[in-house]
Amino acid sequence: MLYLIGLGLSDERDITVRGLDIVRSCSRIYLEAYTSILTVPVNVLEEYYGKTVKVADRDFVEIESDEILRDADKEDVAFLVVGDPFGATTHTDLVLRAKERHIPVRSIPNASIMNAVGVCGLQLYNYGQTVSLVFFTDTWRPDSFYDKIKQNATLKLHTLCLLDIKVKEQSIENMARGRKIYEPPRYMTVNEAVAQLLEVEEKRGDGICGTNTVAVGLGRVGCNDQTIIAGTLEELLDAEVGPPLHSLVIAGQMHFLEAEMLKSYAINPASIDQYADIHE
């Protein structure tokens, strides 16, 4: 059996009891290490599981999936994913490859940012399409996400923005020269995301992500040092959200209870009342 097991959002203890039992019974264990991160290193997981864990980066999962699936029809193999197993399309691809080989697959769900974001007080059923914000470069400044935020805003829905993670990335020069030299890990902050949103708004000019747009910055959701800060994009531009990982929510129309929750996290509660479209 190939098991895809969600680890939750914080540390080694966030795995479910069922997931832990399965991990401890598996012959081989892989940890997907590029779509998200836990707050503890791999050796802490190994100590807690009592098993060796092999870190699987993007290249390994996408190019060398044969190794993960090796003998999975004869023995139990665990593929560990921070958050929920199906938070990234790569994992769907792994399941399809397993099915092509007639390898049984079972998934063990867990909390992910997609549902844990409800902690900020904006109701999950009032969210529209989720968007991803990538790091801008001097030559690449994509803004297609703006259209989805606009569609959500038209429907008066909130937008969850997932912020870019750069792990084991190569510079263009090192890639061109075939040098296996990797850049230090980078994790987009709420401040960087807001700056990029305001830049795109200046270019597009539809008033979707203006300085007065109400948003919520979240840091390390599910952890003991979780941070939630609400305010306008202008206010969040310099807000301290703490260590990674960060997420950002663009608020749509709010029920008065949602607005009250945001005010409890607000830099300036008056900003929520002044700029939010609140209804009962």
mmCIF file of C-alpha atoms in Angstrom:
data_model
loop_
_atom_site.group_PDB
_atom_site.id
_atom_site.type_symbol
_atom_site.label_atom_id
_atom_site.label_comp_id
_atom_site.label_asym_id
_atom_site.label_seq_id
_atom_site.Cartn_x
_atom_site.Cartn_y
_atom_site.Cartn_z
ATOM 1 C CA MET A 1 0.000 0.000 0.000
ATOM 2 C CA LEU A 2 1.084 3.572 -0.708
ATOM 3 C CA TYR A 3 -0.084 5.833 2.115
ATOM 4 C CA LEU A 4 -0.300 9.592 1.709
ATOM 5 C CA ILE A 5 -0.339 10.980 5.224
ATOM 6 C CA GLY A 6 -1.066 14.563 6.234
ATOM 7 C CA LEU A 7 1.134 15.943 9.018
ATOM 8 C CA GLY A 8 -0.869 19.032 9.931
ATOM 9 C CA LEU A 9 0.656 22.486 10.277
ATOM 10 C CA SER A 10 2.884 22.688 13.337
ATOM 11 C CA ASP A 11 5.198 20.010 14.701
ATOM 12 C CA GLU A 12 5.692 16.259 15.026
ATOM 13 C CA ARG A 13 2.618 15.907 17.272
ATOM 14 C CA ASP A 14 0.128 17.187 14.701
ATOM 15 C CA ILE A 15 -0.004 13.873 12.862
ATOM 16 C CA THR A 16 -3.230 11.966 13.563
ATOM 17 C CA VAL A 17 -3.164 8.867 15.780
ATOM 18 C CA ARG A 18 -4.171 6.781 12.764
ATOM 19 C CA GLY A 19 -1.444 8.352 10.640
ATOM 20 C CA LEU A 20 1.179 7.715 13.320
ATOM 21 C CA ASP A 21 0.202 4.055 13.614
ATOM 22 C CA ILE A 22 0.572 3.638 9.855
ATOM 23 C CA VAL A 23 3.945 5.437 9.715
ATOM 24 C CA ARG A 24 5.342 3.168 12.387
ATOM 25 C CA SER A 25 4.271 0.112 10.383
ATOM 26 C CA CYS A 26 5.753 1.209 7.028
ATOM 27 C CA SER A 27 8.939 -0.128 5.450
ATOM 28 C CA ARG A 28 9.934 3.197 3.870
ATOM 29 C CA ILE A 29 8.950 6.753 4.729
ATOM 30 C CA TYR A 30 9.350 9.841 2.540
ATOM 31 C CA LEU A 31 8.779 13.450 3.558
ATOM 32 C CA GLU A 32 7.710 15.875 0.834
ATOM 33 C CA ALA A 33 9.791 18.966 1.538
ATOM 34 C CA TYR A 34 8.951 21.728 -0.906
ATOM 35 C CA THR A 35 5.266 22.777 -0.815
ATOM 36 C CA SER A 36 5.354 23.645 2.886
ATOM 37 C CA ILE A 37 7.431 23.258 6.050
ATOM 38 C CA LEU A 38 6.958 22.106 9.629
ATOM 39 C CA THR A 39 8.418 23.970 12.603
ATOM 40 C CA VAL A 40 10.681 21.049 13.507
ATOM 41 C CA PRO A 41 13.588 19.395 11.638
ATOM 42 C CA VAL A 42 13.463 15.894 10.184
ATOM 43 C CA ASN A 43 15.425 14.331 13.041
ATOM 44 C CA VAL A 44 12.630 15.307 15.457
ATOM 45 C CA LEU A 45 10.131 13.451 13.263
ATOM 46 C CA GLU A 46 12.431 10.415 13.160
ATOM 47 C CA GLU A 47 12.768 10.368 16.932
ATOM 48 C CA TYR A 48 8.996 10.657 17.396
ATOM 49 C CA TYR A 49 8.176 8.008 14.780
ATOM 50 C CA GLY A 50 11.033 5.694 15.660
ATOM 51 C CA LYS A 51 11.697 5.373 11.921
ATOM 52 C CA THR A 52 14.100 6.766 9.312
ATOM 53 C CA VAL A 53 12.574 9.490 7.138
ATOM 54 C CA LYS A 54 13.970 10.322 3.680
ATOM 55 C CA VAL A 55 13.487 13.927 2.575
ATOM 56 C CA ALA A 56 12.022 14.093 -0.942
ATOM 57 C CA ASP A 57 12.526 17.382 -2.778
ATOM 58 C CA ARG A 58 10.578 18.471 -5.874
ATOM 59 C CA ASP A 59 12.965 16.808 -8.352
ATOM 60 C CA PHE A 60 12.863 13.538 -6.463
ATOM 61 C CA VAL A 61 9.047 13.442 -6.295
ATOM 62 C CA GLU A 62 8.395 14.608 -9.843
ATOM 63 C CA ILE A 63 11.261 12.854 -11.667
ATOM 64 C CA GLU A 64 12.162 9.887 -9.478
ATOM 65 C CA SER A 65 8.712 8.808 -8.350
ATOM 66 C CA ASP A 66 9.648 5.256 -9.397
ATOM 67 C CA GLU A 67 11.798 5.019 -6.282
ATOM 68 C CA ILE A 68 8.888 6.030 -4.047
ATOM 69 C CA LEU A 69 6.613 3.481 -5.706
ATOM 70 C CA ARG A 70 9.208 0.704 -5.732
ATOM 71 C CA ASP A 71 7.703 -2.490 -4.260
ATOM 72 C CA ALA A 72 4.731 -0.527 -2.877
ATOM 73 C CA ASP A 73 2.525 -3.359 -4.141
ATOM 74 C CA LYS A 74 4.401 -5.721 -1.811
ATOM 75 C CA GLU A 75 5.128 -3.533 1.231
ATOM 76 C CA ASP A 76 3.760 -0.406 2.925
ATOM 77 C CA VAL A 77 5.294 2.926 1.915
ATOM 78 C CA ALA A 78 4.419 6.276 3.518
ATOM 79 C CA PHE A 79 4.562 9.616 1.745
ATOM 80 C CA LEU A 80 4.298 12.411 4.320
ATOM 81 C CA VAL A 81 2.871 15.806 3.392
ATOM 82 C CA VAL A 82 2.813 18.918 5.572
ATOM 83 C CA GLY A 83 -0.823 19.955 5.944
ATOM 84 C CA ASP A 84 -3.220 17.743 3.974
ATOM 85 C CA PRO A 85 -2.052 15.190 1.368
ATOM 86 C CA PHE A 86 -3.938 16.823 -1.493
ATOM 87 C CA GLY A 87 -2.947 20.442 -0.951
ATOM 88 C CA ALA A 88 -0.694 20.275 -4.030
ATOM 89 C CA THR A 89 -1.280 18.795 -7.492
ATOM 90 C CA THR A 90 2.045 16.943 -7.414
ATOM 91 C CA HIS A 91 0.546 14.501 -4.942
ATOM 92 C CA THR A 92 -2.399 13.795 -7.211
ATOM 93 C CA ASP A 93 0.111 12.935 -9.921
ATOM 94 C CA LEU A 94 1.836 10.475 -7.582
ATOM 95 C CA VAL A 95 -1.496 8.766 -6.882
ATOM 96 C CA LEU A 96 -2.226 8.437 -10.599
ATOM 97 C CA ARG A 97 1.187 6.868 -11.196
ATOM 98 C CA ALA A 98 0.535 4.393 -8.401
ATOM 99 C CA LYS A 99 -2.865 3.471 -9.826
ATOM 100 C CA GLU A 100 -1.294 2.868 -13.246
ATOM 101 C CA ARG A 101 0.871 0.246 -11.538
ATOM 102 C CA HIS A 102 -2.122 -1.222 -9.693
ATOM 103 C CA ILE A 103 -0.638 -0.158 -6.356
ATOM 104 C CA PRO A 104 -3.317 0.333 -3.666
ATOM 105 C CA VAL A 105 -3.416 3.900 -2.327
ATOM 106 C CA ARG A 106 -4.894 5.278 0.867
ATOM 107 C CA SER A 107 -4.804 8.858 2.174
ATOM 108 C CA ILE A 108 -4.951 10.062 5.779
ATOM 109 C CA PRO A 109 -6.222 13.670 5.872
ATOM 110 C CA ASN A 110 -5.164 16.415 8.249
ATOM 111 C CA ALA A 111 -5.527 20.147 8.791
ATOM 112 C CA SER A 112 -4.146 22.476 6.113
ATOM 113 C CA ILE A 113 -4.096 26.229 5.613
ATOM 114 C CA MET A 114 -7.157 25.754 3.379
ATOM 115 C CA ASN A 115 -9.326 25.076 6.425
ATOM 116 C CA ALA A 116 -7.199 26.339 9.318
ATOM 117 C CA VAL A 117 -7.447 29.874 7.861
ATOM 118 C CA GLY A 118 -10.923 29.965 9.410
ATOM 119 C CA VAL A 119 -9.203 30.915 12.672
ATOM 120 C CA CYS A 120 -9.084 34.555 11.532
ATOM 121 C CA GLY A 121 -12.877 34.754 11.748
ATOM 122 C CA LEU A 122 -13.792 34.949 8.073
ATOM 123 C CA GLN A 123 -16.161 32.058 7.453
ATOM 124 C CA LEU A 124 -14.847 29.288 5.209
ATOM 125 C CA TYR A 125 -18.013 29.078 3.125
ATOM 126 C CA ASN A 126 -17.538 32.751 2.160
ATOM 127 C CA TYR A 127 -14.210 32.123 0.369
ATOM 128 C CA GLY A 128 -13.836 32.077 -3.398
ATOM 129 C CA GLN A 129 -10.925 30.879 -5.520
ATOM 130 C CA THR A 130 -7.570 30.505 -3.773
ATOM 131 C CA VAL A 131 -4.633 32.228 -5.479
ATOM 132 C CA SER A 132 -0.867 31.843 -5.295
ATOM 133 C CA LEU A 133 1.477 34.827 -5.182
ATOM 134 C CA VAL A 134 5.000 34.204 -6.494
ATOM 135 C CA PHE A 135 8.120 36.249 -5.915
ATOM 136 C CA PHE A 136 8.517 38.962 -8.561
ATOM 137 C CA THR A 137 11.840 39.221 -10.365
ATOM 138 C CA ASP A 138 13.316 41.984 -12.499
ATOM 139 C CA THR A 139 12.006 40.289 -15.632
ATOM 140 C CA TRP A 140 8.976 38.310 -14.418
ATOM 141 C CA ARG A 141 6.083 40.027 -12.645
ATOM 142 C CA PRO A 142 2.979 37.885 -13.303
ATOM 143 C CA ASP A 143 -0.384 39.346 -12.348
ATOM 144 C CA SER A 144 -2.941 36.763 -13.505
ATOM 145 C CA PHE A 145 -3.954 36.193 -9.878
ATOM 146 C CA TYR A 146 -5.550 39.663 -9.931
ATOM 147 C CA ASP A 147 -8.342 38.407 -12.185
ATOM 148 C CA LYS A 148 -9.305 35.699 -9.689
ATOM 149 C CA ILE A 149 -9.292 38.146 -6.780
ATOM 150 C CA LYS A 150 -11.502 40.421 -8.878
ATOM 151 C CA GLN A 151 -13.917 37.573 -9.633
ATOM 152 C CA ASN A 152 -14.109 36.756 -5.923
ATOM 153 C CA ALA A 153 -14.669 40.405 -5.054
ATOM 154 C CA THR A 154 -17.474 40.640 -7.616
ATOM 155 C CA LEU A 155 -19.161 37.734 -5.813
ATOM 156 C CA LYS A 156 -18.403 39.422 -2.440
ATOM 157 C CA LEU A 157 -16.169 36.500 -1.448
ATOM 158 C CA HIS A 158 -12.902 36.402 0.477
ATOM 159 C CA THR A 159 -9.637 35.340 -1.207
ATOM 160 C CA LEU A 160 -6.961 33.184 0.415
ATOM 161 C CA CYS A 161 -3.524 34.048 -0.984
ATOM 162 C CA LEU A 162 -0.871 31.347 -0.643
ATOM 163 C CA LEU A 163 2.576 32.920 -0.536
ATOM 164 C CA ASP A 164 5.610 31.684 -2.429
ATOM 165 C CA ILE A 165 8.175 29.279 -0.989
ATOM 166 C CA LYS A 166 11.601 28.891 -2.576
ATOM 167 C CA VAL A 167 13.361 25.746 -1.368
ATOM 168 C CA LYS A 168 16.357 24.201 -3.144
ATOM 169 C CA GLU A 169 16.140 26.718 -6.007
ATOM 170 C CA GLN A 170 18.993 27.444 -8.404
ATOM 171 C CA SER A 171 19.982 30.787 -9.834
ATOM 172 C CA ILE A 172 19.607 31.111 -13.607
ATOM 173 C CA GLU A 173 23.399 31.247 -13.952
ATOM 174 C CA ASN A 174 24.001 28.078 -11.929
ATOM 175 C CA MET A 175 21.190 26.297 -13.737
ATOM 176 C CA ALA A 176 22.605 27.281 -17.134
ATOM 177 C CA ARG A 177 26.066 26.077 -16.131
ATOM 178 C CA GLY A 178 24.740 22.837 -14.686
ATOM 179 C CA ARG A 179 26.102 23.623 -11.238
ATOM 180 C CA LYS A 180 24.236 21.964 -8.365
ATOM 181 C CA ILE A 181 24.458 25.088 -6.228
ATOM 182 C CA TYR A 182 21.236 26.122 -4.503
ATOM 183 C CA GLU A 183 20.012 29.454 -3.232
ATOM 184 C CA PRO A 184 19.155 29.897 0.468
ATOM 185 C CA PRO A 185 15.484 29.115 1.258
ATOM 186 C CA ARG A 186 13.111 32.059 0.891
ATOM 187 C CA TYR A 187 9.599 32.424 2.243
ATOM 188 C CA MET A 188 7.392 35.275 1.070
ATOM 189 C CA THR A 189 6.190 37.504 3.891
ATOM 190 C CA VAL A 190 2.841 39.226 4.202
ATOM 191 C CA ASN A 191 4.678 42.520 3.708
ATOM 192 C CA GLU A 192 6.201 41.384 0.407
ATOM 193 C CA ALA A 193 2.857 40.020 -0.759
ATOM 194 C CA VAL A 194 1.096 43.302 0.049
ATOM 195 C CA ALA A 195 3.761 45.325 -1.772
ATOM 196 C CA GLN A 196 3.281 43.179 -4.877
ATOM 197 C CA LEU A 197 -0.513 43.454 -4.672
ATOM 198 C CA LEU A 198 -0.316 47.241 -4.474
ATOM 199 C CA GLU A 199 2.064 47.284 -7.437
ATOM 200 C CA VAL A 200 -0.350 45.221 -9.524
ATOM 201 C CA GLU A 201 -3.274 47.386 -8.413
ATOM 202 C CA GLU A 202 -1.434 50.470 -9.611
ATOM 203 C CA LYS A 203 -1.005 48.759 -12.983
ATOM 204 C CA ARG A 204 -4.554 47.365 -13.265
ATOM 205 C CA GLY A 205 -6.459 50.123 -11.491
ATOM 206 C CA ASP A 206 -9.737 48.288 -10.796
ATOM 207 C CA GLY A 207 -9.731 49.071 -7.075
ATOM 208 C CA ILE A 208 -9.546 45.420 -6.053
ATOM 209 C CA CYS A 209 -6.324 45.589 -4.033
ATOM 210 C CA GLY A 210 -6.077 49.260 -3.121
ATOM 211 C CA THR A 211 -4.484 50.761 -0.030
ATOM 212 C CA ASN A 212 -7.853 50.748 1.778
ATOM 213 C CA THR A 213 -8.701 47.128 0.986
ATOM 214 C CA VAL A 214 -9.225 45.144 4.191
ATOM 215 C CA ALA A 215 -7.012 42.064 4.559
ATOM 216 C CA VAL A 216 -5.657 39.662 7.159
ATOM 217 C CA GLY A 217 -2.042 38.644 7.572
ATOM 218 C CA LEU A 218 -1.419 35.239 9.162
ATOM 219 C CA GLY A 219 1.811 33.708 10.382
ATOM 220 C CA ARG A 220 2.506 30.111 11.456
ATOM 221 C CA VAL A 221 -1.158 29.134 11.577
ATOM 222 C CA GLY A 222 -1.709 26.237 13.970
ATOM 223 C CA CYS A 223 1.473 26.862 15.952
ATOM 224 C CA ASN A 224 1.835 28.153 19.505
ATOM 225 C CA ASP A 225 3.308 31.396 18.152
ATOM 226 C CA GLN A 226 0.542 31.895 15.576
ATOM 227 C CA THR A 227 0.036 35.519 14.502
ATOM 228 C CA ILE A 228 -3.117 37.119 13.088
ATOM 229 C CA ILE A 229 -3.159 40.803 12.112
ATOM 230 C CA ALA A 230 -6.030 42.546 10.308
ATOM 231 C CA GLY A 231 -6.090 45.952 8.658
ATOM 232 C CA THR A 232 -5.957 47.716 5.341
ATOM 233 C CA LEU A 233 -3.272 46.723 2.858
ATOM 234 C CA GLU A 234 -1.565 50.026 3.633
ATOM 235 C CA GLU A 235 -1.499 49.140 7.327
ATOM 236 C CA LEU A 236 -0.255 45.603 6.662
ATOM 237 C CA LEU A 237 2.576 46.835 4.456
ATOM 238 C CA ASP A 238 4.795 47.316 7.525
ATOM 239 C CA ALA A 239 3.052 45.028 10.027
ATOM 240 C CA GLU A 240 5.113 42.508 12.009
ATOM 241 C CA VAL A 241 3.707 39.046 11.309
ATOM 242 C CA GLY A 242 6.541 36.990 12.794
ATOM 243 C CA PRO A 243 8.456 34.041 11.332
ATOM 244 C CA PRO A 244 7.246 31.990 8.306
ATOM 245 C CA LEU A 245 5.125 30.541 6.925
ATOM 246 C CA HIS A 246 2.804 33.455 6.103
ATOM 247 C CA SER A 247 -0.586 33.640 4.373
ATOM 248 C CA LEU A 248 -2.776 36.567 3.371
ATOM 249 C CA VAL A 249 -6.548 36.893 3.062
ATOM 250 C CA ILE A 250 -8.252 39.628 1.044
ATOM 251 C CA ALA A 251 -11.607 40.249 2.700
ATOM 252 C CA GLY A 252 -14.790 40.369 0.659
ATOM 253 C CA GLN A 253 -18.150 41.478 2.006
ATOM 254 C CA MET A 254 -18.343 40.636 5.688
ATOM 255 C CA HIS A 255 -21.122 39.583 7.999
ATOM 256 C CA PHE A 256 -21.061 41.732 11.131
ATOM 257 C CA LEU A 257 -19.738 38.786 13.178
ATOM 258 C CA GLU A 258 -16.842 38.371 10.733
ATOM 259 C CA ALA A 259 -16.094 42.077 11.065
ATOM 260 C CA GLU A 260 -16.167 41.849 14.864
ATOM 261 C CA MET A 261 -13.659 39.012 14.740
ATOM 262 C CA LEU A 262 -11.357 40.978 12.446
ATOM 263 C CA LYS A 263 -11.553 43.999 14.729
ATOM 264 C CA SER A 264 -10.244 41.835 17.560
ATOM 265 C CA TYR A 265 -7.084 41.312 15.464
ATOM 266 C CA ALA A 266 -6.981 44.769 13.871
ATOM 267 C CA ILE A 267 -4.114 47.236 13.889
ATOM 268 C CA ASN A 268 -6.807 49.927 13.866
ATOM 269 C CA PRO A 269 -10.352 48.582 14.450
ATOM 270 C CA ALA A 270 -11.840 51.700 12.857
ATOM 271 C CA SER A 271 -10.294 50.648 9.541
ATOM 272 C CA ILE A 272 -12.494 47.548 9.484
ATOM 273 C CA ASP A 273 -15.678 49.543 9.984
ATOM 274 C CA GLN A 274 -14.667 52.378 7.679
ATOM 275 C CA TYR A 275 -13.681 50.372 4.626
ATOM 276 C CA ALA A 276 -15.425 47.002 4.942
ATOM 277 C CA ASP A 277 -18.788 46.391 3.319
ATOM 278 C CA ILE A 278 -20.552 44.961 6.376
ATOM 279 C CA HIS A 279 -24.043 43.449 6.359
ATOM 280 C CA GLU A 280 -26.238 41.655 8.843
#
